[in-house]
Every structure is written in C-alpha cells, then in structure tokens.
Amino acid sequence: MYDTGMAEIAADYATTGTSRNPTSAGVVFDDPDDVIWEALAGMSVPALMMTMVHMTGDLDLLQELPVPSQTIPNDLQGGMSETDKEKVRLRAFDVIRGYRDRGCPAPFEPDMAQLKTMAETVTAGPVSDEYLDYIAADLQLSNATGFEVDLRSRAEDRAALPVVVIGCGQSGVLAGVRLTDAGIPFTIVERQPDVGGSWQMNRYPGARVDINTHYYSYSFQPNLAWKHDYSEQPEIVSYLREVLDTNGVTPHVRFSTEVVSARWDEDSATWSVELRDQHGIRETLTARALISAVGQFSRPIIPNIQGRDAFGGPAFHTSAWNDDVDLRGKRVAVIGAGATGFQLVPAIVDVAASVVVYQRSAQWIFPNPGYHDEVTDGDRWARKKLPFYGRWLRFVYWWPINDGAADSVVVDPNWQDGGRSISEINAYVRDLFQQWIAEQIHDPELMDKVIPDYPPMGKRMLQDNGTWLATLQRDNVELVRTNIDRLTADGVTTVDGVHRQADIVVWATGFDVNRQLDNLHIIGRGDQDLNAVWGEEPRAYLGITVPDFPNLFCMYGPGTNAVNGASIVYLSECQMCYIMGCLDMIAADGIAAMEPRRDVHNRYTQRHTDALNNLVYAHPSVNSYYQNSKGETPTLFPWRIIDYWAWTRKPNTDDFALTNK
Ligand code: NAP
C-alpha cells in the first residue's frame, strides 16, 4: 500500500496552522540556495511565473519574462522552449531567495483586473470576465467564495437533522467532511469493507486515474505528496482514507454494510433506511435526508455472450479482480478494451504467457507523454512551499480540459464526413490523433484495427504515453477485432470460426451506467421505486434532486458525467455545496420536506436532452455504453463546467416544493 505522506505533511504544517489547505497561503521556509536551485528544474514554469507574482506583487515580471505560448491538455509547460524556461528559472531563483530572506511575508493577492492579466498570461489567450470569479474561487484567493457554505441555520437545528449517506467513494467521503464541518449528524453506509467506492472495487493491475491528481483531489485538501501526476489506484484509496481520517469522518462509516432500501415516510417526513451487514443482520436507520453517493459505476456488465458460463477456467470482471488467480505463464483472454482493458493489458503482459485482446471497437487515445511520470521533487517542493504554486498548477491543468474541449464535441449539422468526424474542429482533432497513432505503428493490418471508425470524443477518451500501442506490438499479445461468437470450456471462438485457447478469461466489459442504482430500492412518495421511475433514463434536477423523492440528494447523479473534461471530484464539490445549501435551508426555515417542482425539473431535463442531442455522444456514428436502448445519453453532462459551478452555488427556493414542519 502506498503512503501518501499526508500524515507527515499534516505534521509539517501543524506549525503554520494550514493543515487543511496548505498550498494557498504559502509557508515560511528557510531552504538553502542549492535546494531552491535544484527544485526549480522540476517545476511547471507557467505556475512558477504566477507564484513569482504572488511573492513580489510585481506584475511587470509578466512583461519582462518570456511567457507561455499555448494551452493544450497535458502540457504543464505552456509550450515554452527550453531557453525561455531557463530565463524564467534564473529570475525565479532571485525572486524565491528574496522572498525567503524577507521571511516569507503574506503573499500578494491580485484584484480582478490583475487576476485577468495573470490568467491570460498563463493560458496564452483571452480569458473572459465571466471566468474570473470561478478562477479566483479555485485558486482560493482570500476574497473569493469557495465551496464552503455560509450557514444561516442554528447549530441546534442542524444537530436535529440526521442524514444517511449511501456509499463511501469520493463523493461519500466529501459528504462526510462537509456534514462534519456543519455539525450535522450522519452515517455513511458502504457495502465494501473499505473506502473508495469505484476505486476500491476496481483494483485490477494497471488501474490509475486519467485526470491529473492535483485536480482529481478535494479543493480543501490537496495531497502534497502524490507520487504520480496520474495516480495509481492504491494511492487514490490511501488519499481518500486519509481525508476520511484527518477530518474525523471514519467513525461515522459503516463498512461491509449494504443499504437494501430506503423508504420515505410521509407522516414523519423521514427516510427509513434498511441496512444489512455482512452477517445478514438487518437494522433500520431514520434520517431526515438521504444522500445517494453511489455514483454511476456500481453495476458491472458481463455481456450475455453464448457459452458465457461454459468456460472451464477462472473468469471474472475487472471490477471483481481475483487476486488468488495467478497469471504467471497463463494464456489470458481479455474481453473488452475500453478505459479498463486498455490499462490492464500492459500491466499483465510481462507476467502472462500470452494475452489475446478482444476489442469490439477501437478507442480514440489522447496523447499524454507524462501519463506514467512521477511527480518531480521540485514540483513537490514548490507545492509545499511557494504561495499559490499548487493552485496555479491545478489551473494550468484544468483550464484546457474543463471547457476547453467544448467546441470539438458540438455537431455541425452541415458537416459531411461519412461519420468519421462531426465538425471541422473535430476533424482536425481526428487528424492529430490519427497521426499520433500512425507514428507508433508500421504494420498496416494492425493500423486498420486500431483506428476508430467513429468521431473522436464520441466516447470517453483514453490517455496514453505510447504504452498501449507498444503493448499491442509485443510478440505475446494479439489484438482480435473480429466479434466473439461464443465461449467454450477452453477458450473463445470468434464469428470467423477461429478458436483461441485460454486459461483465464477477464471481462473488461464495463458498467451499466443507465441503471446506476443497481439493486438499491429508494421508495419515495406514493410507493414509487426510484429504480422503476428512472428505468434506463435516470433524470434529476441539476443531477441532484428528483420530484416525489423529498429530501433525497444525488451526488454524481444523472446527467452529471462530464465525459471529456473536468474532474468528477470537482463536480462532486459543486453538488455538495448545493446540498449543504439545501440542508441549511431545511434547518433554518423549519422545512420538513423539499423536492424540486416538477415543472422546473421537466424544463431542466428537456434542456438537458436538447443540449445533448447537439453533441457527438448521441451522434448516429457513435455507439457507446452511455447510450440507452433509445440511443439517448441521460447520464452525460452537456454544458460548460463553469455553468454547473454557477448553478450549484446556492439552491433557489423557488425551484422547490417545500412542506413546512
Ligand atoms: P468501457 O469503456 O465500457 O469498455 C468496455 C469494453 O468492453 C469496450 O471495449 C466494449 O466494446 C467491450 N464490450 C462490451 N460489451 C461487449 C460485448 N458484448 N462483446 C465484446 N466486447 C464488448 O468500460 P471500462 O473500460 O470498464 O470503462 C468504463 C468507464 O470507467 C470509463 O469510461 C471511465 O469513465 C471509467 N474508467 C476510468 C479510468 C480512469 O480514470 N483511468 C479507468 C477505467 C475506467 P465497445 O467499445 O465496442 O462497446
């Protein structure tokens, strides 16, 4: 298990009083010159330029020094040449030493006009005014409003508002932190024996996050000790566990316990939540509010392929990885090569005798040369010591992916490209990706197999540094693009009649995101079961609240999967900010039950559907697991992240049907 070093860091910062959020304000340091010089080599230069401004208050530095020339995903150096970066580092060496020698005073904080200058420098492009508050909030400038809710209810009213949270993944952990902060009593119920949700469940070799971890982490608790920029699964679980522990949430979690059902009781305006522990013992909790933090990936799919159960050897889904099965010297059949199979195969090829990959469709891959890189010592040092460096590093990462890719997913109705692309910019992206693939492959037959026949961005993009295509070209790996006919006792037969023997079958065949509640029964007004109400078309106002299900709040609920950008953790923070606003309203205004007005909900879901219909995900050339049987993609989020941030700052009383106590 990885040690994220958070305990050591918390101790480090105990003296500065900034343990919860150590990177914004900076710390007092006295490191010698050689440490500073060495650290400079490992830093993101655009983020370095910004911390230089915070250390000096001198915006003229941005005129005097070379500046970033581009902002593209996964380039944390802003396209700067080595010569330019070196010029900045030399100047930074003086700035950092000067700051240290002045005793590391409180850092300069820009006003909005200055922030705009800084943001436009670092992004090498225009930043419209509507983004400034949003950027200031994520940078945690002291005059910005973050995700913390200014509570107006009395502490004793909050203390009389017990909440049950279903699930202890990243959103359940977050809910626990915010509820603890607010003094609201709560229980988190988690069916697995440990924290992490999907990250606990998906322990297959090679599992790692595909969003940079400085952004895939809570705004209030950056992990200054991440080992990788894109962390591996064990490190993410360790981080979540440490957030749980350091915020006093752990005692509120019931692990190895499942929520079987939750039923709304009209008379008492409470939820009766029925639990079953690992021994089958049942218990009922009563809550005034219910938070569903089950996410969208709790229902694995093993497709109904002929002979599915006829295979004689070990066979399991990637989300139920079987550590007892030794892959050494074995012939492994991996069925499915989406985000999971694509990470798994490179991680097992050195162990298995051979791996046959059955890939029904090829995947578009985003070039990310640093995907497996470790965080440099310099970067880690700067995030610990230099004011706002870590916040700007996060910004450099999220700016191009958050709303940056929005244009490339919009369908141009006049664009004709035989389903290969959906607009001019999308075609441009396609060419870039295709060129990158072509640079890595010299066998035309393999080339035919790995170029997708649908537009880029149509499905979840994969991130790679070249590992996938290199793996496919290894002698003990075969990529099969012919559909599977059936499984037999000793292997897999494809529709062309070819039979390939296997000792182990791994199903990397994904999840049913349109039926995200799995077997969970949430029964609202009039005995309605949410699973039945939703069917394969889950809907919720802002992805959070549902008519007829009072005081129910979803996290990472329907329509909130920002598939090609943003961090799910960020969106969870938006949702939890909104939910805290709702709970505060309940406590402050003596509300017994709140649910979204049906007309508000319906207008929202109609807008949601209309917006999605214009995007690549619902295009006829794309076939993905997001689509239900009607080809709709109700789980996806179609708008800009800044919009969601704005909509979830605070609940609007008028949107709700409220019942007073
Ligand atoms: P997935 O992307 O849905 O991939 C499933 C694979 O199984 C696809 O190759 C699919 O083919 C194939 N498949 C499905 N049914 C099949 C059938 N009947 N016959 C043959 N092949 C079949 O699932 P996943 O890889 O588990 O990923 C799911 C999601 O989890 C991702 O989109 C991502 O959001 C998340 N995830 C994230 C990370 C990360 O952060 N790095 C890692 C893993 C997963 P088709 O493409 O033809 O449908």
XYZ file of N, CA and C in Angstrom, residues 149-164 177-187 252 286-289 576 579-591 661:
141
model
N -20.145 26.625 2.539
C -21.427 27.335 2.582
C -21.488 28.190 3.848
N -21.915 29.408 3.647
C -22.104 30.315 4.776
C -23.432 29.942 5.453
N -23.371 29.155 6.490
C -24.604 28.604 7.067
C -25.391 29.673 7.818
N -26.704 29.693 7.600
C -27.523 30.647 8.346
C -28.383 29.934 9.387
N -28.431 28.594 9.371
C -29.242 27.859 10.354
C -28.530 27.831 11.700
N -29.302 27.531 12.745
C -28.705 27.428 14.079
C -28.095 26.028 14.240
N -27.007 25.978 15.011
C -26.310 24.697 15.201
C -27.266 23.636 15.749
N -28.172 24.028 16.665
C -29.059 23.011 17.259
C -30.072 22.482 16.244
N -30.438 23.304 15.273
C -31.352 22.806 14.236
C -30.624 21.849 13.287
N -29.370 22.148 13.039
C -28.589 21.210 12.189
C -28.352 19.896 12.938
N -28.164 20.018 14.240
C -27.909 18.807 15.042
C -29.143 17.900 15.090
N -30.295 18.452 14.726
C -31.534 17.657 14.727
C -31.894 17.216 13.311
N -30.898 17.120 12.458
C -31.150 16.796 11.048
C -30.277 15.601 10.635
N -30.593 14.410 11.155
C -29.730 13.263 10.820
C -29.804 12.908 9.333
N -28.654 12.550 8.794
C -28.538 12.265 7.363
C -27.907 10.888 7.193
N -28.402 10.138 6.213
C -27.721 8.899 5.826
C -27.118 9.101 4.435
N -17.195 14.898 5.056
C -16.379 16.037 5.508
C -17.265 17.265 5.719
N -18.122 17.538 4.739
C -18.957 18.747 4.835
C -19.988 18.635 5.963
N -20.557 17.438 6.141
C -21.542 17.259 7.207
C -20.861 17.391 8.569
N -19.652 16.856 8.677
C -18.902 17.002 9.929
C -18.653 18.480 10.216
N -18.197 19.203 9.201
C -17.927 20.636 9.375
C -19.160 21.370 9.891
N -20.324 20.952 9.395
C -21.557 21.683 9.719
C -22.201 21.196 11.015
N -21.639 20.144 11.601
C -22.238 19.618 12.837
C -23.552 18.906 12.600
N -23.702 18.331 11.412
C -24.921 17.568 11.104
C -24.625 16.094 11.390
N -25.464 15.424 12.200
C -25.205 14.009 12.487
C -25.450 13.157 11.242
N -24.609 12.181 11.015
C -24.776 11.382 9.790
C -24.133 10.016 9.943
N -24.587 9.111 9.079
C -23.961 7.791 8.956
C -23.712 7.555 7.472
N -17.976 7.597 11.515
C -19.368 7.655 11.035
C -19.654 6.636 9.933
N -33.109 5.983 10.838
C -34.064 7.023 10.456
C -33.287 8.297 10.154
N -33.612 8.878 9.004
C -32.876 10.087 8.608
C -33.848 11.111 8.068
N -33.513 12.376 8.247
C -34.364 13.413 7.650
C -33.952 13.686 6.211
N -32.729 13.339 5.880
C -32.297 13.498 4.483
C -31.428 12.313 4.093
N -22.031 19.008 -3.582
C -22.116 19.027 -2.117
C -22.331 20.443 -1.609
N -26.000 20.828 -1.986
C -26.720 20.010 -0.994
C -26.621 20.651 0.392
N -25.449 21.176 0.722
C -25.315 21.848 2.026
C -26.233 23.061 2.084
N -26.377 23.744 0.955
C -27.305 24.879 0.901
C -28.733 24.413 1.164
N -29.091 23.256 0.601
C -30.443 22.705 0.817
C -30.634 22.306 2.277
N -29.655 21.619 2.832
C -29.785 21.176 4.229
C -29.862 22.382 5.159
N -29.104 23.397 4.822
C -29.140 24.620 5.635
C -30.526 25.264 5.556
N -31.108 25.227 4.354
C -32.453 25.789 4.166
C -33.461 24.994 5.007
N -33.345 23.676 4.965
C -34.257 22.822 5.747
C -34.150 23.176 7.234
N -32.904 23.275 7.692
C -32.703 23.527 9.127
C -33.119 24.951 9.504
N -32.802 25.912 8.672
C -33.054 27.314 9.037
C -34.529 27.680 8.933
N -35.214 27.111 7.936
C -36.582 27.562 7.652
C -37.654 26.598 8.162
N -37.242 25.643 8.963
C -38.222 24.708 9.528
C -38.938 23.904 8.456
N -38.198 23.455 7.475
C -38.805 22.707 6.367
C -38.801 21.218 6.707
N -42.773 22.226 8.511
C -42.996 21.290 9.630
C -44.337 21.552 10.280
